[in-house]
Amino acid sequence: MAHDSTHDVAIIGAGPVGLCLARALGQQGLRVALVERQAEAALAEPAFDGREIALTHGSLRLLGEQGVLAHIPADQVFALRSAKVMDRDLAHELRIGPEDGGQERLGSLVANHLIRRAAWRAVQETPGIDLHADARIQSVHTGVDEARVQLHDGTPLRARLLVAADSRFSETRRALGIDADLHDFGKSMLVCRVRHELPHQHAAWEWFGLGQTLALLPLDEHLAGAVVTLPGEQARALSELEPAAFAAELERRYGGRLGSMELVGSRHVYPLVATWARRFVGTRLALAGDAAVGMHPVTAHGFNLGLASVERLADLAATAIAQGRDLGDPFGLARYQRRHRRGSWPLFQATRAIVGLYTDERAPARWLRGAALRASGALAPFRRVVATGLTDAGPVDPTPLQRLRAGLQVLRPQ
């Protein structure tokens, strides 16, 4: 790719959100600089990292519109047909099925590295995107007239808008003085793929146990992504067991509900830290993906919120182009912040509340979560609200009329 120092937008971070945003802006004819510390070879062929991404119907729509979905093999897009939430003693269970959302499936599961590879290939098809890979940033500045990024190799970049998409620990966010609320849960998440004896029937599990949280992400009928959340040292020790001992330990932790289990491929451990930036914008600056909102994975919505930020920023750009306004116009950025905060805050807080309640081992909390599971499982409108949020393929910010129609649909007896 050719390298020119003047662009419409400079994006820091070529993760899946940064790549999808570059593609969306490039499709509008904008000149984009994409800065990434990884080498180009790692972007083109990312390694398996253990993470399986649950995509809503809306996220699939967006990936399809961007031409990203076309680069993901169809047999690697797995159906998510139902979801179950269970308490530790299995006495109470909340099940949400496709019948609650009026669709064949609640969503789809795709490996994170395949999304990254597909987004990279879509970017390769897009003119006007200049990649600066294996790059280190020396300095970054945003002013009234332009945003500037100086790379360590001496390359200067200038743009009308700077977007930070460089993870929940964003160095760009910190360098430009935006503080963030970081909540370290004191736990780590061990992720891997397992082959198991009994079928999972394409149901996702979230199982809150004593001192651990287990999740199951269904792939092929006898293949799944296993997620075990433990205190950091326990997760590390578990990850270092020999494969046979590791599989036996997983069988025990999952209570034998999947029969015999076998490790497939590599294991990966990630610390659990949630992030909420105090501001999503600044002077000629916008935060996207985890740099704005880094979710706890319990609700599996992190990447979906990242794609929502892509859609909102793409809409900001389309509006600016149509109206002949500056991409860094503060009114446009304020509107992006308002939309993205309003769209993210309820789910972020609900996730924090769920994690707090279901990992609290005190007796009142155990009673309350059992009561919550019983009540929510018995309320069809509640189940439909959750299912509709997953299966709605419409825009991330519906009109008031669309909201009203959706609300009436949820409340209508089935």
XYZ file of C-alpha atoms in Angstrom:
414
model
C 0.000 0.000 0.000
C 1.172 3.516 -0.761
C 1.985 5.780 2.165
C 0.863 9.436 2.117
C 0.943 11.632 5.196
C -2.420 13.393 4.632
C -5.686 11.523 5.189
C -9.297 12.070 6.062
C -9.161 9.661 9.018
C -6.291 8.049 10.950
C -7.186 4.878 12.868
C -4.887 3.627 15.629
C -5.290 -0.145 15.980
C -5.946 -2.755 13.291
C -7.889 -5.208 15.404
C -11.241 -6.383 14.058
C -12.967 -3.104 14.968
C -10.217 -0.938 13.455
C -10.192 -3.026 10.282
C -13.986 -2.950 9.924
C -14.016 0.805 10.464
C -11.294 1.318 7.843
C -13.336 -0.763 5.402
C -16.568 1.164 6.150
C -14.881 4.552 5.690
C -12.975 3.402 2.616
C -16.260 2.332 1.050
C -17.343 5.976 1.329
C -14.305 7.118 -0.674
C -12.352 8.481 2.304
C -8.573 8.338 2.614
C -7.689 6.294 5.717
C -4.377 5.734 7.516
C -4.341 2.526 9.567
C -1.603 2.274 12.210
C -0.842 -1.073 13.849
C 2.055 -2.327 15.968
C 1.756 -5.902 14.665
C 3.561 -6.969 11.524
C 1.581 -7.207 8.293
C 2.006 -11.010 8.191
C 0.243 -11.323 11.571
C -2.658 -9.239 10.271
C -2.979 -11.279 7.090
C -2.922 -14.661 8.855
C -3.813 -14.158 12.528
C -3.211 -17.128 14.796
C -6.023 -18.931 16.615
C -6.466 -17.174 19.976
C -9.146 -19.360 21.575
C -11.888 -16.725 21.441
C -15.247 -17.548 19.874
C -17.322 -14.474 19.059
C -21.116 -14.508 19.455
C -22.550 -12.349 16.683
C -26.050 -10.892 16.769
C -28.150 -10.697 13.612
C -27.363 -6.981 13.459
C -23.619 -7.658 13.546
C -23.966 -10.252 10.795
C -25.847 -7.697 8.718
C -23.074 -5.142 9.133
C -20.331 -7.668 8.325
C -22.300 -8.670 5.243
C -22.701 -5.059 4.086
C -18.973 -4.510 4.447
C -18.063 -7.629 2.473
C -16.343 -9.135 5.516
C -18.738 -12.050 5.902
C -17.969 -13.209 2.350
C -14.406 -13.995 3.476
C -15.505 -16.269 6.342
C -16.043 -19.909 5.280
C -19.741 -20.732 5.615
C -18.973 -23.961 7.490
C -17.156 -21.909 10.150
C -20.247 -19.860 11.025
C -21.955 -21.931 13.709
C -25.582 -21.649 14.779
C -26.430 -20.415 18.267
C -29.970 -21.751 18.708
C -30.593 -21.248 22.420
C -28.953 -20.002 25.593
C -29.103 -21.231 29.177
C -28.130 -19.497 32.399
C -27.669 -21.790 35.397
C -26.885 -21.300 39.049
C -24.342 -23.488 40.805
C -26.723 -26.131 42.160
C -28.640 -26.366 38.834
C -31.895 -25.954 40.741
C -32.811 -22.911 38.657
C -32.311 -22.331 34.951
C -33.221 -19.585 32.506
C -33.542 -20.757 28.916
C -33.951 -18.460 25.914
C -34.777 -20.177 22.647
C -35.357 -19.172 19.035
C -39.106 -19.255 19.625
C -38.684 -16.226 21.917
C -37.177 -14.154 19.111
C -39.173 -15.528 16.196
C -36.031 -16.649 14.366
C -34.367 -19.937 13.543
C -31.332 -19.008 15.651
C -30.458 -16.445 18.306
C -27.145 -15.634 16.660
C -23.983 -17.149 15.248
C -20.543 -18.074 16.561
C -17.349 -17.374 14.626
C -13.745 -17.705 15.767
C -12.121 -14.340 16.444
C -9.089 -15.030 14.243
C -11.362 -15.782 11.271
C -13.151 -12.440 11.719
C -9.786 -10.669 11.840
C -8.571 -12.440 8.699
C -11.813 -11.720 6.846
C -11.743 -8.035 7.807
C -8.130 -7.823 6.626
C -9.068 -9.298 3.260
C -11.949 -6.855 2.902
C -9.537 -3.991 3.617
C -7.242 -5.285 0.867
C -10.104 -4.843 -1.597
C -10.669 -1.224 -0.550
C -8.839 1.659 -2.256
C -7.636 4.610 -0.224
C -6.467 2.701 2.886
C -2.778 3.135 3.749
C -1.397 0.635 6.225
C 1.455 1.422 8.597
C 2.196 -2.007 10.113
C 4.889 -2.895 12.642
C 4.635 0.757 13.660
C 5.311 2.523 16.925
C 3.813 5.898 17.765
C 6.198 8.544 18.983
C 3.645 11.283 19.604
C -0.014 12.085 18.978
C -1.744 15.456 18.978
C -5.241 16.676 18.196
C -5.874 20.350 17.549
C -8.557 22.627 16.210
C -7.275 22.330 12.625
C -6.016 18.730 12.376
C -4.898 15.587 14.184
C -1.232 14.593 13.942
C 0.514 11.291 14.587
C 4.296 10.971 14.491
C 5.663 7.458 14.023
C 9.017 6.319 15.402
C 10.368 5.796 11.894
C 9.875 9.500 11.223
C 6.629 9.216 9.248
C 4.220 12.096 9.993
C 0.492 11.516 9.576
C -2.138 14.244 9.419
C -5.883 13.697 9.402
C -9.153 15.519 9.951
C -10.266 12.864 12.440
C -8.308 10.503 14.691
C -9.943 7.275 15.899
C -8.470 5.275 18.781
C -9.296 1.581 18.398
C -6.267 0.245 20.253
C -7.836 -1.970 22.953
C -9.350 -1.368 26.377
C -5.882 -0.377 27.605
C -5.647 2.266 24.858
C -2.382 4.189 24.899
C -3.909 6.765 22.549
C -6.769 7.426 24.971
C -4.293 7.929 27.793
C -1.941 10.101 25.717
C -4.801 12.476 24.875
C -5.925 12.791 28.483
C -9.161 10.807 28.505
C -9.492 8.856 31.718
C -11.402 5.620 32.032
C -13.008 3.549 34.762
C -11.163 0.227 34.802
C -12.583 -2.598 36.887
C -10.233 -5.512 37.438
C -12.362 -8.511 38.415
C -9.350 -10.321 39.880
C -10.089 -13.263 37.603
C -8.740 -14.704 34.393
C -10.575 -16.426 31.587
C -9.173 -19.665 30.176
C -10.474 -20.398 26.670
C -9.981 -23.377 24.378
C -11.823 -25.740 22.080
C -12.960 -29.142 23.270
C -14.479 -32.173 21.628
C -17.117 -33.836 23.802
C -19.099 -37.062 23.828
C -22.669 -35.796 24.355
C -24.373 -33.276 22.031
C -24.817 -29.675 23.097
C -27.782 -29.108 20.746
C -26.334 -25.726 19.753
C -27.116 -24.244 23.158
C -24.787 -21.767 24.840
C -24.312 -22.205 28.589
C -23.429 -19.754 31.319
C -23.000 -21.676 34.557
C -22.194 -19.786 37.754
C -20.542 -22.223 40.130
C -18.792 -21.999 43.471
C -15.562 -20.056 42.887
C -15.776 -20.404 39.107
C -17.893 -19.484 36.110
C -18.205 -21.902 33.205
C -19.402 -21.136 29.718
C -19.925 -23.293 26.665
C -20.064 -21.891 23.138
C -21.525 -24.441 20.698
C -19.759 -25.048 17.388
C -20.200 -28.401 15.640
C -22.547 -30.728 17.520
C -19.670 -32.351 19.414
C -17.258 -29.414 19.329
C -17.457 -26.339 21.542
C -15.536 -23.420 22.925
C -14.964 -23.904 26.650
C -14.556 -20.872 28.907
C -13.469 -21.275 32.526
C -13.228 -18.164 34.704
C -11.070 -18.529 37.813
C -8.718 -16.495 40.003
C -5.628 -15.745 37.911
C -3.222 -18.243 39.439
C -5.770 -21.063 39.309
C -6.452 -20.342 35.625
C -2.731 -20.387 34.869
C -2.210 -23.686 36.717
C -5.174 -25.265 34.912
C -3.842 -24.144 31.540
C -0.501 -25.845 32.206
C -1.880 -29.336 32.901
C -1.026 -32.093 30.463
C -3.781 -32.455 27.809
C -5.221 -35.683 29.253
C -5.237 -34.316 32.807
C -6.685 -31.029 31.562
C -9.540 -32.825 29.775
C -10.298 -34.894 32.868
C -10.384 -31.739 34.990
C -12.784 -30.069 32.558
C -15.062 -33.127 32.671
C -15.153 -32.793 36.447
C -15.798 -29.052 36.397
C -18.603 -29.416 33.842
C -20.160 -32.102 36.030
C -19.955 -34.775 33.359
C -22.847 -33.112 31.502
C -21.008 -33.402 28.184
C -19.580 -36.864 28.763
C -15.906 -37.422 28.029
C -13.968 -34.392 26.796
C -10.840 -33.924 24.708
C -8.728 -30.800 24.226
C -8.568 -29.554 20.639
C -5.721 -27.151 19.902
C -4.183 -24.499 22.119
C -5.250 -22.944 25.419
C -5.251 -19.203 26.133
C -5.624 -17.174 29.341
C -6.850 -13.566 29.441
C -7.228 -11.269 32.469
C -10.746 -9.965 33.073
C -10.837 -6.169 33.085
C -13.836 -4.036 32.123
C -13.374 -0.482 30.835
C -15.653 2.514 30.468
C -14.077 5.695 29.063
C -15.266 8.875 30.767
C -15.555 10.483 27.315
C -15.869 8.825 23.909
C -14.723 11.897 21.968
C -12.315 14.809 22.142
C -11.034 17.482 19.805
C -10.920 15.710 16.404
C -10.924 12.406 18.292
C -13.314 9.466 18.657
C -12.914 6.249 20.636
C -14.113 3.005 19.067
C -14.415 -0.617 20.179
C -12.819 -1.567 23.485
C -11.064 1.813 23.742
C -14.522 3.234 24.500
C -16.257 0.263 26.166
C -14.442 -2.900 27.239
C -17.083 -5.414 28.322
C -16.918 -8.366 30.700
C -17.499 -11.349 28.357
C -20.371 -12.847 30.370
C -22.985 -11.351 28.025
C -20.830 -11.987 24.916
C -21.537 -8.506 23.561
C -18.084 -6.907 23.436
C -17.499 -7.205 19.683
C -21.144 -6.441 18.924
C -20.761 -3.114 20.731
C -17.516 -2.576 18.828
C -19.351 -3.048 15.535
C -22.050 -0.663 16.784
C -19.334 1.985 17.194
C -18.229 1.256 13.606
C -21.770 1.774 12.302
C -22.198 5.006 14.255
C -18.850 6.419 13.090
C -19.593 5.418 9.508
C -22.899 7.282 9.836
C -21.045 10.310 11.228
C -18.810 10.281 8.149
C -21.717 9.810 5.720
C -23.603 12.718 7.302
C -20.531 14.981 7.156
C -19.952 14.128 3.484
C -23.609 14.674 2.564
C -23.753 18.028 4.362
C -20.308 19.212 3.312
C -19.133 19.401 6.914
C -15.777 18.689 8.493
C -15.260 15.083 9.694
C -13.896 16.474 12.944
C -16.865 18.780 13.473
C -17.536 18.871 17.241
C -21.315 18.678 16.767
C -20.981 15.460 14.757
C -18.627 13.996 17.367
C -20.983 14.982 20.182
C -23.812 13.184 18.384
C -21.640 10.053 18.019
C -20.803 10.142 21.721
C -24.438 10.618 22.704
C -25.596 7.709 20.529
C -22.840 5.315 21.529
C -23.068 6.030 25.246
C -26.848 5.698 25.185
C -26.559 2.433 23.267
C -23.825 0.966 25.493
C -24.515 2.159 29.038
C -27.541 -0.047 29.900
C -25.837 -3.243 28.734
C -22.539 -2.310 30.402
C -24.242 -1.694 33.740
C -26.479 -4.766 33.444
C -23.401 -6.886 32.799
C -21.652 -5.474 35.862
C -24.748 -6.195 37.961
C -25.041 -9.770 36.668
C -21.382 -10.494 37.376
C -21.647 -8.972 40.840
C -24.775 -10.900 41.767
C -23.796 -14.282 40.351
C -20.271 -14.341 41.754
C -21.303 -13.235 45.255
C -21.237 -16.307 47.511
C -23.078 -14.729 50.455
C -26.415 -16.314 51.383
C -28.622 -13.286 50.499
C -27.063 -13.098 47.030
C -27.546 -16.839 46.464
C -31.230 -16.499 47.360
C -31.673 -13.399 45.196
C -30.155 -14.930 42.061
C -32.266 -18.051 42.436
C -35.358 -15.857 42.694
C -34.210 -13.814 39.692
C -33.756 -16.922 37.553
C -37.165 -18.256 38.534
C -38.909 -14.975 37.814
C -37.189 -14.219 34.509
C -37.633 -17.777 33.276
C -41.369 -17.573 33.928
C -41.832 -14.218 32.154
C -42.243 -14.678 28.402
C -41.978 -10.902 27.699
C -38.596 -10.809 29.457
C -37.300 -13.702 27.371
C -38.570 -12.016 24.222
C -36.800 -8.756 25.123
C -33.487 -10.612 25.380
C -34.087 -12.690 22.250
C -35.243 -9.688 20.221
C -32.064 -7.819 21.122
C -30.046 -10.686 19.642
C -32.142 -11.337 16.546
C -32.912 -7.741 15.509
C -30.965 -7.080 12.287
C -32.047 -3.448 12.007
C -29.968 -0.295 12.554
C -28.205 0.139 15.893
C -30.162 3.340 16.557
C -33.788 2.723 15.544
C -36.258 5.563 15.102
C -38.894 6.205 17.809
C -41.501 4.518 15.602
C -39.287 1.443 15.200
C -38.792 1.338 18.976
C -42.544 1.518 19.548
C -43.246 -1.302 17.107
C -40.542 -3.459 18.701
C -41.976 -2.825 22.169
C -45.474 -3.785 21.075
C -44.140 -6.950 19.464
C -42.424 -7.954 22.701
C -45.560 -7.424 24.794
C -47.949 -9.110 22.386
C -48.924 -12.649 23.512
C -47.363 -15.336 21.344
